[in-house]
XYZ file of C-alpha atoms in Angstrom:
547
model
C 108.323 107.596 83.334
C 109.924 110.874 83.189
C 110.544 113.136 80.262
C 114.325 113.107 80.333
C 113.895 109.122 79.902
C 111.125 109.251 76.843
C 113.578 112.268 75.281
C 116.540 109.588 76.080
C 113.972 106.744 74.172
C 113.201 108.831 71.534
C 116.602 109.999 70.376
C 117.656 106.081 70.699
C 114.700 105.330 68.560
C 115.900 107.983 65.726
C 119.461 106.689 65.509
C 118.313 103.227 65.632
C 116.277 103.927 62.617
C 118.373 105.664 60.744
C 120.917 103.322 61.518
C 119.136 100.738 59.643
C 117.041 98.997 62.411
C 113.656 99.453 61.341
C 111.482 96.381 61.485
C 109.190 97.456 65.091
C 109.876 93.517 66.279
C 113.307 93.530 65.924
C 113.716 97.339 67.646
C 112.100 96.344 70.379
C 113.972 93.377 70.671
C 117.527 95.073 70.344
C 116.625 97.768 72.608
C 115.491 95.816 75.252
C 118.694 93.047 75.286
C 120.888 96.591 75.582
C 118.422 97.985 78.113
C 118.260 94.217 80.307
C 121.882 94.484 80.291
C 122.079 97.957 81.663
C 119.542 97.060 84.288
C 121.712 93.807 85.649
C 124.558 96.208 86.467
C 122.541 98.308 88.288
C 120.668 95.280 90.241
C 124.514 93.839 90.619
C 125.209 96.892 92.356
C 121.847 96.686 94.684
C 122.825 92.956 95.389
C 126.424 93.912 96.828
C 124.846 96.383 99.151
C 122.386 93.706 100.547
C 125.008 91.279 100.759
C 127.079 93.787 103.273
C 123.915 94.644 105.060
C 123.540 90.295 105.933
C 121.400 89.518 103.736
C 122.308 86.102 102.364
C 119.311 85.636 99.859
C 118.521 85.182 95.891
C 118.323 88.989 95.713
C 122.032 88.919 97.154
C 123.499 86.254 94.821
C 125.731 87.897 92.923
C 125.170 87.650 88.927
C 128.301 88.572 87.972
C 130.832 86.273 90.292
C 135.129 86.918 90.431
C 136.182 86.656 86.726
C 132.945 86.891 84.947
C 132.905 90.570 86.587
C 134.313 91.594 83.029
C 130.794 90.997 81.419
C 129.218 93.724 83.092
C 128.099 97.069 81.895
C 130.388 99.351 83.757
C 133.262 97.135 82.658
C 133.097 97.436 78.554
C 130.579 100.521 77.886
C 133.573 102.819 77.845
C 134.855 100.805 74.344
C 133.712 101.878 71.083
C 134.293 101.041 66.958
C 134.305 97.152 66.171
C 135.773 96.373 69.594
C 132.379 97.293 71.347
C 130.116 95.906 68.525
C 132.412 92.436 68.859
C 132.993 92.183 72.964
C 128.739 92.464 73.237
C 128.045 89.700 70.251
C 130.937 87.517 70.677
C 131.689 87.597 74.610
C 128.970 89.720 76.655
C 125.698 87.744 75.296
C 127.571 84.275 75.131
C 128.000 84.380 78.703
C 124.167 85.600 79.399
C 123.367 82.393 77.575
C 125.651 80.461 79.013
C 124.209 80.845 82.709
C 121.592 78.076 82.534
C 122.590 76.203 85.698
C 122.680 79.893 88.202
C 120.440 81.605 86.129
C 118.397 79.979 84.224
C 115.893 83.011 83.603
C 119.116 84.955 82.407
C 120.281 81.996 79.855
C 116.764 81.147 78.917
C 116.108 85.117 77.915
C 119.613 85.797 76.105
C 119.531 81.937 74.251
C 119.781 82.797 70.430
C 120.022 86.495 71.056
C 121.652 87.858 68.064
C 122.999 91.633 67.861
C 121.333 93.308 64.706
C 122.740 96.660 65.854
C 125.656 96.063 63.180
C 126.922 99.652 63.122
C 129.327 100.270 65.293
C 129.264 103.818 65.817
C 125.148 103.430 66.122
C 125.438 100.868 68.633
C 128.056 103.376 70.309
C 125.246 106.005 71.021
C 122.712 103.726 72.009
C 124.903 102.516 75.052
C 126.278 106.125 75.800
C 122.574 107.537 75.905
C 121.615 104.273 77.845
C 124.863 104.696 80.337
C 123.124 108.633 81.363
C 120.848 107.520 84.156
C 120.029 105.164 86.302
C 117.174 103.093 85.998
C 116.359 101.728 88.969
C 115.689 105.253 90.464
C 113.127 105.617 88.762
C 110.624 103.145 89.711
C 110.097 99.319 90.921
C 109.307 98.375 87.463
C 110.799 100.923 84.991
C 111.355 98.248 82.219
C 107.545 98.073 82.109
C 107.103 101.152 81.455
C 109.978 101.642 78.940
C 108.686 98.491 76.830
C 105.402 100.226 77.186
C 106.557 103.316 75.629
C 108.114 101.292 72.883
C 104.652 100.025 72.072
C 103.226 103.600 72.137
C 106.158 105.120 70.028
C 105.478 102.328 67.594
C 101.606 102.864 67.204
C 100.965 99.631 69.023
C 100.228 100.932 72.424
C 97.612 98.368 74.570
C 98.070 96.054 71.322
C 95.627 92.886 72.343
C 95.097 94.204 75.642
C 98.787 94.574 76.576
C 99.205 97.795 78.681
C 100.069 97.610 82.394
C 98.199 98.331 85.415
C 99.254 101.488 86.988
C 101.130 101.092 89.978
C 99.078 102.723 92.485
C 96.081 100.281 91.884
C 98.847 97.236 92.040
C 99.956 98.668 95.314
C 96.454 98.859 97.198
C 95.061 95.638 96.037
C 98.912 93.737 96.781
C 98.023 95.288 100.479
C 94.531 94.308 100.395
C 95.036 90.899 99.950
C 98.568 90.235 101.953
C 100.708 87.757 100.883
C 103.188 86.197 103.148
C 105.158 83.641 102.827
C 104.126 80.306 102.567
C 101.462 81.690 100.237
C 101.714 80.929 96.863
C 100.934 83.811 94.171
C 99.052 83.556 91.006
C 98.230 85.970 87.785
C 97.065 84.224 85.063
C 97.311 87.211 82.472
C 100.781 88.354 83.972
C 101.836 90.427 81.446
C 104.965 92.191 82.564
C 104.470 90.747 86.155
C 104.209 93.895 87.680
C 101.402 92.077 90.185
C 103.933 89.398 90.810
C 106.707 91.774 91.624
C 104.671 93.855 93.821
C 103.290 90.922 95.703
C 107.400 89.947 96.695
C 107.860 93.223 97.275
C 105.027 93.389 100.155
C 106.754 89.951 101.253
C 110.007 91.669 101.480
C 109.103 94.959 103.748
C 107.610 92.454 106.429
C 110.780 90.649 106.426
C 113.507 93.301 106.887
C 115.243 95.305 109.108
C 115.603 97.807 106.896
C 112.600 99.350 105.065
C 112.910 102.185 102.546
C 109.381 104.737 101.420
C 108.955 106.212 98.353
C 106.417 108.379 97.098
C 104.299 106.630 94.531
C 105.517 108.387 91.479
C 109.342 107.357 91.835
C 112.507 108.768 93.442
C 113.083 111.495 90.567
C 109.325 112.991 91.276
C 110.977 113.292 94.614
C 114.329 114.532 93.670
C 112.482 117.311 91.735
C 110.619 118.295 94.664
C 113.837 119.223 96.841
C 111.968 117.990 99.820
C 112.221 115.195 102.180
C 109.427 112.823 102.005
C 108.587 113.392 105.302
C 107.989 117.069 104.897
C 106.076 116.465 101.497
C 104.077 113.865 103.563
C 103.197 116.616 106.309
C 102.110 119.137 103.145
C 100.158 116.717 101.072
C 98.715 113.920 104.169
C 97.121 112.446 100.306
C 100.251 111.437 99.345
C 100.119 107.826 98.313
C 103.603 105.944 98.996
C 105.681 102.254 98.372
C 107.795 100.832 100.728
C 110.881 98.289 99.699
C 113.065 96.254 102.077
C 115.925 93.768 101.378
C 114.414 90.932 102.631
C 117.547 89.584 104.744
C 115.196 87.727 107.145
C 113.593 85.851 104.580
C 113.190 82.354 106.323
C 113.716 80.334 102.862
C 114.096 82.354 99.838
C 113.584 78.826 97.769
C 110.376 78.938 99.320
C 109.438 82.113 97.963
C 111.109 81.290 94.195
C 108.845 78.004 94.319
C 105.501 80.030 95.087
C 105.713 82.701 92.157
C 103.323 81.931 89.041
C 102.382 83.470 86.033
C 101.039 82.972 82.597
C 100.485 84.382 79.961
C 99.555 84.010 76.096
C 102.413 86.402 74.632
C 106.192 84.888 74.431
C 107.084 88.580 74.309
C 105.414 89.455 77.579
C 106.506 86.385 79.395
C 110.175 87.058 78.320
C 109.841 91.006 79.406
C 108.157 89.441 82.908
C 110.789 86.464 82.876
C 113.147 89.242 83.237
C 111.589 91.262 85.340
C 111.593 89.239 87.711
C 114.972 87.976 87.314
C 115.842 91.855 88.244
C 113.957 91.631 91.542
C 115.788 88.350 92.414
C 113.330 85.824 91.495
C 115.049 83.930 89.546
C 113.090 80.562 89.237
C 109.599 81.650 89.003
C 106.966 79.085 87.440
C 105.870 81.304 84.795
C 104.546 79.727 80.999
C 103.345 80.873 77.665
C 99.846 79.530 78.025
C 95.888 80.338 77.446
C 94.691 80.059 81.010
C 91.364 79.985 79.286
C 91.880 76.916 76.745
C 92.407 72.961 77.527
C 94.109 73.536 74.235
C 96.408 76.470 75.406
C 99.393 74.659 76.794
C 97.982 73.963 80.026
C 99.134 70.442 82.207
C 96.978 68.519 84.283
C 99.173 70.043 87.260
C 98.373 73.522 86.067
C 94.582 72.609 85.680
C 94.642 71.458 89.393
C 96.679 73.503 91.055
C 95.073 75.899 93.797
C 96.612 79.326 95.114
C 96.431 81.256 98.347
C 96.953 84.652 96.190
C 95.776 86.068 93.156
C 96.136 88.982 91.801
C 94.797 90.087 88.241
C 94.152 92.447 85.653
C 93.060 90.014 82.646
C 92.048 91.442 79.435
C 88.378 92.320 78.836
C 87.721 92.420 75.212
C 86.781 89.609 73.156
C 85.250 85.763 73.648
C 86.721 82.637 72.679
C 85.035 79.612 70.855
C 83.010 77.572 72.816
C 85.317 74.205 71.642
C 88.261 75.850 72.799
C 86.889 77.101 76.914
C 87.928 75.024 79.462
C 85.302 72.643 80.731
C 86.253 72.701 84.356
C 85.420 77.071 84.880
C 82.128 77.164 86.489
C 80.109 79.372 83.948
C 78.792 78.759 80.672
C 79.487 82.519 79.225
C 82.463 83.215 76.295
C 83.166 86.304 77.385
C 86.543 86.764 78.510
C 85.679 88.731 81.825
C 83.712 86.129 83.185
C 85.822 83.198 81.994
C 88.820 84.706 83.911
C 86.876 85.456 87.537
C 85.368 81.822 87.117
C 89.035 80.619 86.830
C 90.261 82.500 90.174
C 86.829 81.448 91.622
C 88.285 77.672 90.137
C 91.536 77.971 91.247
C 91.527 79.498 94.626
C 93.061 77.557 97.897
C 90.460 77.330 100.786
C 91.074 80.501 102.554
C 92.863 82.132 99.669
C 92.295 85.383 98.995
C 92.220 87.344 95.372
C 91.882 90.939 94.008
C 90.988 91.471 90.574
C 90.264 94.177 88.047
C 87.003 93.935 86.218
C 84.314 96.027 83.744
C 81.796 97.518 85.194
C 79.622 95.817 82.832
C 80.075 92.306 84.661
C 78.805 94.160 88.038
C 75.248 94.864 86.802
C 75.138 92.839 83.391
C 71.801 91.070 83.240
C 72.569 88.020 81.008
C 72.442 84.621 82.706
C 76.101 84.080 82.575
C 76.531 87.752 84.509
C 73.691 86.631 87.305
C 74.948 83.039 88.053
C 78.769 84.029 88.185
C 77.936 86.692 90.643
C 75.467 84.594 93.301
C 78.273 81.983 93.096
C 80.632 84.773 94.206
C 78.482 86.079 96.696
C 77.078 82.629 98.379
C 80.176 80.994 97.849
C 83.100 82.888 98.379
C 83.472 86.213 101.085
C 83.041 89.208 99.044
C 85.519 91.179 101.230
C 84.784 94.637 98.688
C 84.062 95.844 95.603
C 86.221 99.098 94.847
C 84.974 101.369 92.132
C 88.368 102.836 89.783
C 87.869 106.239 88.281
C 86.867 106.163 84.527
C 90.688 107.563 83.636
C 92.294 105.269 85.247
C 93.946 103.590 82.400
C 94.812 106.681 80.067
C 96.177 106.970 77.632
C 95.516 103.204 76.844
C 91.832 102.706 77.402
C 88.871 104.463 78.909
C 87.011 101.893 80.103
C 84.970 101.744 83.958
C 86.333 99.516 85.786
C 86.378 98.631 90.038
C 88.188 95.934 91.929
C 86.522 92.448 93.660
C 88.369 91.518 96.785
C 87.146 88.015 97.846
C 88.429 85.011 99.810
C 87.544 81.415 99.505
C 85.967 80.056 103.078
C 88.452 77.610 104.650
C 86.104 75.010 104.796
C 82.332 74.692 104.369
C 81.312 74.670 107.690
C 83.256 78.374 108.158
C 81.376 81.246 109.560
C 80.260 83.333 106.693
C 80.662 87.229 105.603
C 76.753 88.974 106.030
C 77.636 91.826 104.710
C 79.429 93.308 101.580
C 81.545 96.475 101.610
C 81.931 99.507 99.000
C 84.313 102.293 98.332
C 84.426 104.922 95.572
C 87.764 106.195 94.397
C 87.209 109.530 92.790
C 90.814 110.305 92.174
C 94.008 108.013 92.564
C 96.601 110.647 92.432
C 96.319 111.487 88.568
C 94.048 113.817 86.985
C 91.334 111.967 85.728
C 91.256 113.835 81.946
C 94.408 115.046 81.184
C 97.610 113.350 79.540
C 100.572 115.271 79.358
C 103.845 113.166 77.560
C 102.108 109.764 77.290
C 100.495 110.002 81.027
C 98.463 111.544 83.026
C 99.443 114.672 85.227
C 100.198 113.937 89.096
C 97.700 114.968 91.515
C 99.175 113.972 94.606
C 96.786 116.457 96.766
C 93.594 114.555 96.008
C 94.423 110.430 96.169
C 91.733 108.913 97.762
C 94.103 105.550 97.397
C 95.636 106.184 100.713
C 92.156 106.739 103.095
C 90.885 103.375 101.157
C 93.833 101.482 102.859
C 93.096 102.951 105.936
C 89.269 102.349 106.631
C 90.350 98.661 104.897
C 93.117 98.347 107.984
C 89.657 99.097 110.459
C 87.525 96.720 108.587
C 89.883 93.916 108.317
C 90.809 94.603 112.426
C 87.015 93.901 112.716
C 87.324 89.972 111.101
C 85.510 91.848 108.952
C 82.513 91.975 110.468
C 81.844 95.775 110.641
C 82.446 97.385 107.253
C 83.579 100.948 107.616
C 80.895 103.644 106.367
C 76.524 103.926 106.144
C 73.976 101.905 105.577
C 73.422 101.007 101.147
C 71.138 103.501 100.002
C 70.809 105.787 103.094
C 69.749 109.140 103.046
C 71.624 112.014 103.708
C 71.471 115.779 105.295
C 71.764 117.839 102.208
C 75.250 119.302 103.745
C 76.975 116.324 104.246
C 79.700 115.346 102.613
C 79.623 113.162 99.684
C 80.073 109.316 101.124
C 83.159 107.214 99.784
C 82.583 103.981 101.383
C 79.281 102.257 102.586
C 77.835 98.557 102.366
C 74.718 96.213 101.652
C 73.729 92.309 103.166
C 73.946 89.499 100.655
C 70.428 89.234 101.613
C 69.413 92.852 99.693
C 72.137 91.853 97.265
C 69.699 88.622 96.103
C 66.713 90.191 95.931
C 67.779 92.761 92.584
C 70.219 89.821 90.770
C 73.336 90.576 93.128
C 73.654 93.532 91.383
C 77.546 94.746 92.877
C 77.548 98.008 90.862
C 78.604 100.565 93.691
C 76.436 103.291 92.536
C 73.371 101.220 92.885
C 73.942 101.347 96.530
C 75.192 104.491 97.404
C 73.851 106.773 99.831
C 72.251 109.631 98.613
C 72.175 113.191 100.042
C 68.451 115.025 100.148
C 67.824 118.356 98.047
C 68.232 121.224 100.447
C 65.365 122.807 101.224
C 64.581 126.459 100.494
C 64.249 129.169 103.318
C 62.515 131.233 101.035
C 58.867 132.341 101.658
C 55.915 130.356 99.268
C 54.550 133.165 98.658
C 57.842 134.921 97.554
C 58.181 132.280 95.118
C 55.045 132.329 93.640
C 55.052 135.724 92.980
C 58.631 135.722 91.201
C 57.015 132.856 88.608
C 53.695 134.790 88.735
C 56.014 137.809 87.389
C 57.851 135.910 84.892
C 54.794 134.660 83.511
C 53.014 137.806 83.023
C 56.675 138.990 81.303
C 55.988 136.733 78.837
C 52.727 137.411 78.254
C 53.110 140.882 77.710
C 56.223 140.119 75.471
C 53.862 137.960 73.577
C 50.840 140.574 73.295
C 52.982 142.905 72.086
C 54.837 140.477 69.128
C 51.208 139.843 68.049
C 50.319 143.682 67.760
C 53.684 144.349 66.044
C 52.690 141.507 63.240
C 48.704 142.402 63.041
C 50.308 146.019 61.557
């Protein structure tokens, strides 16, 4: 998020506030029915365009058919005084709750919405600054990052855990795992959905005609740089990008509502991903306000049973839950919250599924019983395709934690030809400095992503079957002058005999001290010297204090 949009945020913050909307709950809330409003124009407009390039759809359907065209953004933001204030209460949000046959998402999100912006020359501002750029140029998922920033203006940044994961890690482990269609995609901590959305969008590219790129850090960053992004991909080769098609040859775009699910434990996060995805044409996703955890979180027997080709995940790490309240069908005994989540995508992954998922560190090497058991059932049971190690800073400004990624697939049946060997890669950078924040994130360093040479030795190892991971030997050792390793791999065998210890470092090659050219004798005579410096320094501190 740029700073002409948090300057934008800010200054609609300050006349919010001084306008008499102060509760945090109820600012958010405002803002983001204005914003959501704002954003449907602009998707409107994306959805005409598709529709005259063929594409036929749910991200062509029109939201705003013949008469009800009146409702939209561009139709009333030019009115002002009571007549603005009364078109948005009385007609605009009306209608957004009357859609619950086309757009059920839409209704569901705008049912009881009440406008508590009751100043009308207040409310005036907020839609003018609102109506001064365009949102979806600047990013797939700018609403996540704008109700992010809320959070941070409002001292509640990463409040329970609820921050999201940067887009550069969703974007390598969407393409590490490769949905298609037919494949049906789970998170079950999906915050604002931004796994969800990037999953359809990988679904989309390999179903159109026409594919757009995009440098990872938006259309503005490119804008800014006055360059094509083929030139700035010849000057920095580093450069990390996104790709976004319309999806016109979509076989059944039903298919690919029905296959989208998501929980999550917050009503406010599964409204902000409800709509989300609502923006990105997915309009019927299964998602629910649910522990994933619990039998006492709003689960179904369906939900309890229900198996899934892809998941994707970033579940929150801090805490454990009471023992009475766990599920009794995850496969480990532990309370901890990191292990309770991978032993539910262990649980609830189809035979030959395939998941990616954030962890600690700590759950790579911990020693407990809990940490031990969950990981030989991963290894013996289930293909561990990789274990990715993140950079420290990876989440700044939100949380400093070490974390890396497991990519694993279920076998497709028990008599399957198992994975020997386990493969490692170290990013050092992702394309942000690693220490510094500068306006609520972290500076761009586009020069020195290792994101985009991870995605290509994963395209050689997964041309392989997998069979030949890319990089040395675990724990090889190395000419002094060669270049530090990013990628290398270990047997299940060597993993089993030190607890299946998966912490990258403990396998990493190593690179041997250089060795001297210097003469022996040379260097014993330079310590010889020093040490006869001393001694005469000494000798002559103890004359000074016999005096």
């Amino acid at each position: 998020m740029n700073n002409e949009l948090r300057r934008k945020l800010d200054k609609i913050t300050d006349v919010l506030w001084a306008g008499g909307v102060t509760n945090p709950v109820t600012y958010i809330e405002q803002i983001s029915y204005l914003i959501f409003l704002k954003l449907l124009d602009e998707e409107e407009t994306l959805r005409e365009q598709r529709a005259r390039l063929g594409a036929t759809g749910g991200n062509a359907k029109l939201l705003f058919p013949a008469q009800s065209e009146r409702y939209r953004w561009q139709k009333w933001r030019f009115k002002s005084g009571n007549e603005l204030r009364d078109y948005i209460r009385d007609e605009v949000f009306p209608y957004m709750a009357s859609l619950a046959k086309d757009e059920p998402e839409v209704a569901d999100y705008f049912r009881d919405a009440v406008l508590e912006i009751v100043d009308p020359s207040v409310l005036k501002q907020v839609v003018d600054e609102l109506d001064g750029f365009e949102f979806t140029k600047l990013g797939p998922d700018v609403k996540g990052d704008i109700f992010e920033y809320l959070l941070v203006h409002l001292g509640s940044s990463s409040l329970n855990g609820q921050f999201r994961t940067p887009r550069q890690i969703r974007s390598f482990m969407v393409e590490m795992v490769d949905p298609d269609i037919g494949d049906t995609l789970f998170d079950p901590a999906c915050g604002t959905a931004g796994f969800l959305i990037d999953a359809v969008d990988h679904l989309l590219v390999k179903y159109s005609d026409h594919v757009s790129e995009y440098p990872i850090y938006g259309e503005e960053w490119l804008e800014r740089k006055g360059k094509s992004l083929a030139e700035l991909k010849t000057e920095i080769p580093r450069l990390q990008t996104y790709r976004k098609g319309a999806g016109e040859k979509i076989p059944d775009w039903d298919v690919l509502e029905a296959s989208v699910y998501g929980i999550d434990v917050s009503r406010q996060m599964v409204r902000i991903a409800m709509m989300n995805l609502v923006l990105h044409g997915i309009r019927h996703a299964r998602l629910k306000r649910a522990n994933s955890l619990s039998d006492m979180g709003g689960l179904n027997e369906d939900d309890l049973r229900r198996k899934y080709k892809v998941i994707l995940a970033n579940p929150p790490f801090a805490g454990q839950l009471p023992k009475d309240s766990i599920r009794a069908d995850l496969p480990t005994n532990s309370k901890k919250s990191e292990l309770l989540f991978l032993s539910l995508m262990m649980q609830h992954l189809a035979p030959g599924g395939r998941c990616a998922v954030v962890v600690p560190e700590g759950l790579l090497f911990g020693s407990t019983g809990a940490h031990v058991e969950l990981r030989k059932k991963l290894v013996s049971e289930f293909d561990l395709l990789a274990v990715v190690s993140l950079p420290a800073g990876v989440f700044k400004p939100y949380a400093g934690v070490k974390t890396s990624v497991l990519v694993f697939r279920k076998p497709a049946s028990d008599t399957a030809k198992r994975l020997d060997k386990v493969w490692f890669y170290e990013i050092r950078n992702d394309g942000y400095d690693p220490d510094k924040v500068s306006g609520g994130g972290r500076v761009e360093t586009p020069e020195k992503n290792d994101i985009p040479d991870l995605l290509a030795q994963w395209k050689a190892y997964k041309a392989s079957g997998y069979a030949q991971p890319p990089g040395l030997e675990a724990n090889a050792l190395l000419p002094h002058d060669t270049d530090e390793p990013t990628c290398w791999f270990t047997t299940r065998a060597r993993l089993a005999e030190i607890d299946y210890n998966l912490g990258a470092g403990q396998w990493k090659p190593r690179r041997a001290e250089a060795v001297s050219d210097e003469d022996p004798r040379d260097l014993i005579a330079d310590v010889l010297g020093d040490y006869r410096d001393v001694v005469s320094g000494l000798e002559k501190l103890l004359a000074e204090l016999a005096k």
